[in-house]
XYZ file of C-alpha atoms in Angstrom:
409
model
C 20.361 15.097 5.132
C 16.779 13.855 5.125
C 14.378 12.960 2.349
C 12.316 15.958 3.381
C 15.048 18.366 2.301
C 17.092 16.316 -0.138
C 15.100 17.247 -3.224
C 16.414 20.816 -3.046
C 20.084 19.738 -2.949
C 21.954 19.110 -6.173
C 23.786 15.825 -6.681
C 25.667 14.477 -9.695
C 24.633 15.175 -13.296
C 22.379 18.010 -12.137
C 20.055 15.640 -10.308
C 18.810 16.182 -6.803
C 20.433 14.152 -4.041
C 17.238 12.149 -3.666
C 17.048 11.376 -7.374
C 20.599 10.036 -7.212
C 19.702 7.997 -4.146
C 16.632 6.455 -5.775
C 18.599 5.710 -8.946
C 21.070 3.769 -6.812
C 18.157 1.931 -5.243
C 16.800 1.024 -8.668
C 20.185 -0.421 -9.575
C 20.224 -2.487 -6.369
C 23.325 -0.658 -5.156
C 22.204 0.421 -1.679
C 23.410 -1.255 1.504
C 19.926 -1.011 3.045
C 16.390 -0.502 1.739
C 15.321 3.104 1.152
C 11.937 2.471 2.791
C 10.291 0.400 5.518
C 6.547 -0.151 5.806
C 6.142 -0.940 9.483
C 3.001 -2.609 10.804
C 3.476 -1.266 14.326
C 0.375 -3.065 15.591
C -2.215 -5.511 14.336
C -4.842 -3.983 16.615
C -7.596 -2.356 14.582
C -11.014 -0.799 15.113
C -12.261 -1.866 11.660
C -12.923 -5.215 9.931
C -12.042 -4.731 6.239
C -12.553 -8.010 4.374
C -9.450 -7.576 2.202
C -7.023 -6.649 5.029
C -3.591 -7.922 3.969
C -2.375 -7.835 7.594
C -5.430 -9.710 8.922
C -5.591 -6.986 11.577
C -7.856 -7.805 14.508
C -6.090 -7.485 17.855
C -2.656 -6.673 19.203
C -0.019 -9.409 18.901
C 1.328 -10.551 22.287
C 4.944 -10.180 21.149
C 4.590 -6.683 19.660
C 7.762 -4.612 19.998
C 7.609 -2.259 22.982
C 8.616 1.407 22.840
C 12.286 0.863 23.644
C 12.589 -1.979 21.138
C 10.832 0.032 18.427
C 13.122 3.009 19.006
C 16.137 0.706 18.751
C 14.871 -0.433 15.351
C 14.554 3.195 14.258
C 18.128 3.832 15.441
C 19.288 0.914 13.310
C 17.361 2.276 10.325
C 18.981 5.687 10.684
C 22.459 4.162 11.025
C 21.891 2.134 7.846
C 20.873 5.160 5.771
C 17.223 4.131 5.384
C 15.294 7.268 4.435
C 11.537 6.565 4.606
C 9.418 4.937 7.318
C 5.667 4.479 7.061
C 3.820 3.450 10.216
C 0.688 1.430 9.532
C -1.370 -1.371 11.008
C -3.924 -2.390 11.967
C -4.569 1.119 13.144
C -1.269 2.673 14.260
C -3.039 5.342 16.315
C -4.228 2.622 18.709
C -0.625 2.466 19.971
C -0.308 4.881 22.885
C 3.358 5.461 22.069
C 2.844 6.237 18.365
C 3.627 9.921 18.947
C 6.900 8.953 20.669
C 7.801 6.787 17.684
C 7.004 9.590 15.217
C 9.044 12.032 17.309
C 12.007 9.665 17.468
C 11.881 8.827 13.775
C 11.774 12.446 12.653
C 14.474 13.433 15.155
C 16.695 10.868 13.439
C 16.096 12.605 10.110
C 13.860 9.884 8.673
C 10.987 10.967 6.426
C 8.044 9.654 8.429
C 4.544 8.849 7.191
C 1.508 7.247 8.799
C -1.480 5.382 7.376
C -4.788 5.506 9.247
C -8.381 4.517 8.594
C -9.483 7.895 9.982
C -12.097 6.499 12.340
C -12.129 8.334 15.677
C -9.118 10.444 14.644
C -9.709 13.712 16.444
C -8.124 16.911 15.138
C -5.843 17.117 18.157
C -4.289 13.779 17.168
C -3.390 15.132 13.754
C -2.084 18.313 15.361
C 0.152 16.254 17.629
C 1.517 14.306 14.646
C 2.252 17.534 12.811
C 4.072 18.882 15.859
C 6.134 15.687 15.894
C 7.304 16.276 12.324
C 5.102 13.811 10.444
C 5.489 14.405 6.700
C 2.604 12.455 5.181
C -0.685 10.896 6.242
C -2.575 8.357 4.167
C -6.270 7.510 4.571
C -8.125 4.649 2.878
C -11.529 5.052 1.226
C -13.670 2.387 -0.432
C -16.626 4.353 -1.780
C -18.271 7.765 -2.013
C -21.341 6.104 -0.494
C -21.341 5.884 3.311
C -23.348 2.667 3.248
C -20.899 0.885 0.943
C -17.724 2.153 2.626
C -19.019 1.467 6.121
C -20.168 -2.044 5.148
C -16.734 -2.898 3.745
C -15.109 -1.472 6.870
C -17.574 -3.125 9.226
C -18.194 0.001 11.335
C -20.780 2.800 10.866
C -19.322 6.286 10.522
C -16.085 5.091 8.924
C -16.372 7.222 5.784
C -17.257 10.380 7.716
C -14.214 9.824 9.932
C -11.927 9.270 6.955
C -13.089 12.437 5.196
C -12.741 14.497 8.369
C -9.180 13.267 8.860
C -8.273 14.100 5.272
C -9.695 17.613 5.461
C -7.977 18.512 8.729
C -4.661 17.093 7.545
C -4.871 19.276 4.447
C -5.624 22.314 6.594
C -2.535 21.548 8.671
C -0.297 21.365 5.596
C 0.388 17.627 5.770
C 0.996 15.832 2.527
C -2.258 13.882 2.284
C -2.832 10.649 0.409
C -6.080 8.862 -0.404
C -5.634 5.131 -0.836
C -8.113 2.910 -2.670
C -8.032 -0.874 -2.891
C -9.691 -1.883 -6.162
C -12.448 -4.370 -5.366
C -15.877 -5.072 -6.804
C -17.243 -2.773 -4.101
C -14.914 0.170 -4.701
C -14.372 0.313 -8.454
C -17.717 1.870 -9.486
C -16.945 4.937 -7.333
C -13.242 5.320 -8.160
C -13.654 7.910 -10.956
C -15.798 10.077 -8.649
C -13.374 9.583 -5.744
C -10.545 10.621 -8.065
C -12.292 13.901 -8.865
C -13.311 14.412 -5.232
C -9.716 14.043 -4.061
C -8.556 16.618 -6.605
C -11.244 19.080 -5.524
C -10.374 18.591 -1.834
C -6.706 19.392 -2.433
C -5.417 15.866 -1.788
C -1.889 15.614 -3.161
C -1.657 11.919 -3.877
C -3.915 9.031 -4.733
C -2.564 5.515 -4.370
C -4.424 2.783 -6.181
C -3.863 -0.753 -4.904
C -4.953 -4.098 -6.332
C -6.560 -6.554 -3.973
C -4.119 -9.302 -2.974
C -5.459 -12.651 -1.803
C -3.352 -12.628 1.340
C -4.148 -12.037 5.003
C -7.890 -11.914 5.635
C -8.680 -12.074 1.919
C -6.947 -15.445 1.543
C -8.272 -18.922 2.094
C -10.981 -19.248 -0.522
C -11.278 -21.968 -3.128
C -10.896 -19.383 -5.884
C -7.982 -17.295 -4.583
C -5.972 -17.768 -7.775
C -8.929 -16.916 -9.990
C -9.732 -13.870 -7.842
C -6.113 -12.733 -8.037
C -6.074 -12.850 -11.836
C -9.451 -11.128 -12.172
C -8.529 -8.571 -9.507
C -5.291 -7.779 -11.300
C -7.133 -7.118 -14.560
C -9.708 -4.977 -12.747
C -6.873 -2.901 -11.265
C -5.178 -2.400 -14.651
C -8.510 -1.476 -16.228
C -9.119 1.091 -13.478
C -5.725 2.677 -14.099
C -6.605 3.006 -17.789
C -9.892 4.706 -16.908
C -8.201 7.185 -14.556
C -5.590 7.877 -17.217
C -8.397 8.955 -19.548
C -9.961 11.170 -16.887
C -6.673 12.697 -15.758
C -5.225 13.589 -19.153
C -7.446 16.620 -19.886
C -6.868 17.802 -16.293
C -3.104 17.762 -16.723
C -2.732 14.846 -14.301
C -0.473 11.995 -15.335
C -1.807 8.598 -14.322
C 0.964 6.070 -15.047
C -0.176 2.950 -16.835
C 0.976 -0.575 -16.071
C 0.904 -3.489 -18.463
C 1.849 -6.654 -16.572
C 2.828 -6.098 -12.957
C -0.182 -4.513 -11.183
C 1.809 -3.059 -8.288
C 0.320 -0.296 -6.062
C 0.495 2.916 -8.098
C 0.986 6.438 -6.792
C -0.688 9.269 -8.713
C 0.265 12.909 -8.110
C -2.971 14.943 -8.070
C -1.495 18.275 -6.997
C 2.198 17.896 -7.743
C 4.452 19.673 -5.228
C 7.136 22.024 -6.472
C 10.740 21.600 -5.393
C 10.446 24.086 -2.546
C 7.909 22.050 -0.653
C 8.878 19.468 1.928
C 6.442 17.067 0.287
C 8.619 16.735 -2.811
C 10.758 14.026 -1.250
C 7.856 11.605 -1.115
C 6.784 12.479 -4.644
C 10.240 11.815 -6.077
C 10.502 8.613 -4.078
C 7.294 7.184 -5.535
C 8.076 8.405 -9.035
C 11.450 6.694 -9.025
C 10.397 3.437 -7.376
C 8.417 2.148 -10.347
C 7.672 -1.540 -10.679
C 8.089 -4.211 -8.031
C 9.796 -2.764 -4.969
C 11.024 -6.052 -3.487
C 14.785 -6.160 -3.112
C 15.344 -2.588 -4.237
C 13.035 -0.142 -2.490
C 11.363 -1.558 0.585
C 10.826 -4.072 3.330
C 7.780 -4.725 5.499
C 8.299 -4.870 9.265
C 5.848 -6.903 11.335
C 4.684 -5.908 14.849
C 7.168 -8.329 16.449
C 10.149 -7.168 14.387
C 10.063 -9.954 11.810
C 10.712 -8.679 8.291
C 8.896 -9.568 5.062
C 9.945 -8.537 1.529
C 6.806 -6.368 1.140
C 3.437 -6.013 2.899
C 1.855 -8.523 0.504
C 4.640 -11.148 0.495
C 4.232 -13.011 3.778
C 7.602 -14.754 3.742
C 10.016 -14.066 6.585
C 13.487 -12.873 5.556
C 14.838 -11.716 8.919
C 14.235 -10.581 12.486
C 15.127 -7.080 13.722
C 15.317 -8.316 17.309
C 18.442 -10.248 16.296
C 19.687 -8.709 13.030
C 20.402 -5.305 11.558
C 18.455 -4.118 8.554
C 21.661 -4.161 6.486
C 22.108 -7.872 7.230
C 18.481 -8.644 6.435
C 18.776 -6.720 3.168
C 21.253 -9.376 2.001
C 18.826 -12.259 2.507
C 18.900 -14.713 -0.431
C 15.409 -13.753 -1.601
C 16.364 -10.070 -1.640
C 19.511 -10.764 -3.644
C 17.549 -12.843 -6.132
C 14.882 -10.146 -6.514
C 17.627 -7.614 -7.279
C 19.181 -9.898 -9.864
C 16.103 -11.163 -11.699
C 12.790 -9.777 -12.886
C 10.400 -12.196 -11.197
C 7.238 -10.112 -11.523
C 5.079 -9.806 -8.394
C 6.314 -12.086 -5.619
C 2.985 -11.818 -3.807
C 1.382 -13.472 -6.829
C 4.171 -16.044 -6.912
C 3.115 -17.052 -3.388
C -0.618 -16.943 -4.170
C -0.237 -19.198 -7.215
C 2.675 -21.474 -6.270
C 3.166 -21.178 -2.507
C 6.724 -19.926 -3.074
C 8.182 -16.417 -3.190
C 11.389 -17.293 -5.026
C 9.881 -18.247 -8.389
C 8.548 -16.325 -11.375
C 5.082 -14.818 -10.952
C 2.884 -17.100 -13.146
C 0.626 -14.164 -14.080
C 3.464 -11.857 -15.146
C 3.484 -12.695 -18.850
C 0.158 -14.481 -19.213
C -3.025 -13.333 -20.925
C -5.948 -12.921 -18.539
C -8.301 -15.158 -20.500
C -5.697 -17.896 -20.894
C -4.734 -17.760 -17.227
C -8.369 -18.031 -16.106
C -9.085 -20.824 -18.577
C -6.169 -22.836 -17.198
C -7.606 -22.861 -13.669
C -10.039 -25.585 -12.633
C -13.571 -24.579 -11.780
C -14.369 -25.392 -8.134
C -17.066 -28.051 -8.081
C -20.270 -28.048 -6.101
C -20.248 -24.413 -5.021
C -22.891 -21.736 -5.493
C -21.178 -18.602 -6.651
C -22.267 -15.069 -7.405
C -21.903 -13.903 -11.000
C -19.769 -10.750 -11.166
C -18.107 -8.921 -14.013
C -14.620 -7.538 -14.308
C -13.275 -4.849 -16.401
C -15.623 -2.945 -18.555
C -18.091 -2.180 -15.784
C -16.381 1.109 -14.927
C -18.531 3.916 -16.374
C -17.204 5.090 -19.707
C -15.374 1.902 -20.690
C -16.415 -0.799 -23.120
C -18.481 -3.653 -21.689
C -16.687 -6.809 -20.675
C -16.607 -9.531 -23.305
C -18.319 -11.960 -20.956
C -19.181 -12.215 -17.265
C -16.812 -14.033 -14.945
C -17.626 -16.087 -11.883
C -15.224 -14.952 -9.172
C -15.336 -15.204 -5.406
C -13.474 -12.962 -2.986
C -13.429 -9.678 -4.917
C -16.347 -8.196 -2.983
C -17.605 -8.209 0.573
C -20.673 -10.213 -0.447
C -18.738 -13.009 -2.169
C -16.116 -13.040 0.588
C -18.832 -13.542 3.194
C -20.697 -16.066 1.062
C -17.693 -18.340 0.715
C -17.251 -18.306 4.488
C -20.766 -19.668 5.020
C -21.026 -22.061 2.077
């Protein structure tokens, strides 16, 4: 049974099979992760400043087709239910259609994330024919100039919108993904409404993490704290907008983990329902219970934003990797966000220092970098319709301009 059909089958206590499965995952009772986010290539045709994968060009030791299919076989044998292919740009891999075909033939619910640039309709058609269940496309602004500047390539927004519209026409579950940065947040309320009007089924809001290409600045910890608060503030604003429309925007208080929002909720008869139930059930930090992140060479990280190796699929099965010490600890303790543990302490196996702290106190505890010219920016309260921020903050790395400025200072 696959996640695409499981929501229509009844399990124990009147729950669907998938609901039972995700409840087991929440309890840490599964022998393998329910989901793998697989960076199948680091090659990319864009240059987003916040790219967590630092995607630029193909890694020399990227898994080939046969090796990738062997990994998918191992996933299916373990009972893993969801695979999301991402990058980089996964459609730069010539064998991506073979991988989608193989994954879906194994009964795995298969999704793909793309930037939408140069994605012709026939590519989407081919993915649909291969059984792809969901496609996600990232957008940074309603303004072509802003989006294209963040992405580093003209025409990026037009390509993204075209991909979204054709995917919807083809009946694919379609997701719009927004990373909350200083560049994107002014447009997020309008993008929220636009996605609803277009018939997009899901919006995923992500905080910026100071990892990958975003990392390496003198103020990474300060940017992480301010970016987290900006993300939580944005969720609150969308909650206000969504309520009168009958759309539930879940709120978060401390964690600031990527949040899925159902814009046009599927009913139980639709094949999309499996993904909806999966996201609904996997609330909170997903490390150790709901996911792993596979790198192009088969190395495995706890999540896309926690760049700490826990295993290698060239040598180990996913069930063995799932029992790595860090995974067992994450299942046994509430450590907050392990990506923030790494950003603030350099270690993934300790409590997230921002998990219980007040934003103002956390910022006040950090030293001010000396001798640097920095741009004055504000965080929460600058979203239209919210109260003004109590005071401006000086933060580098939350926008393209400040990211570039720190590189040249």
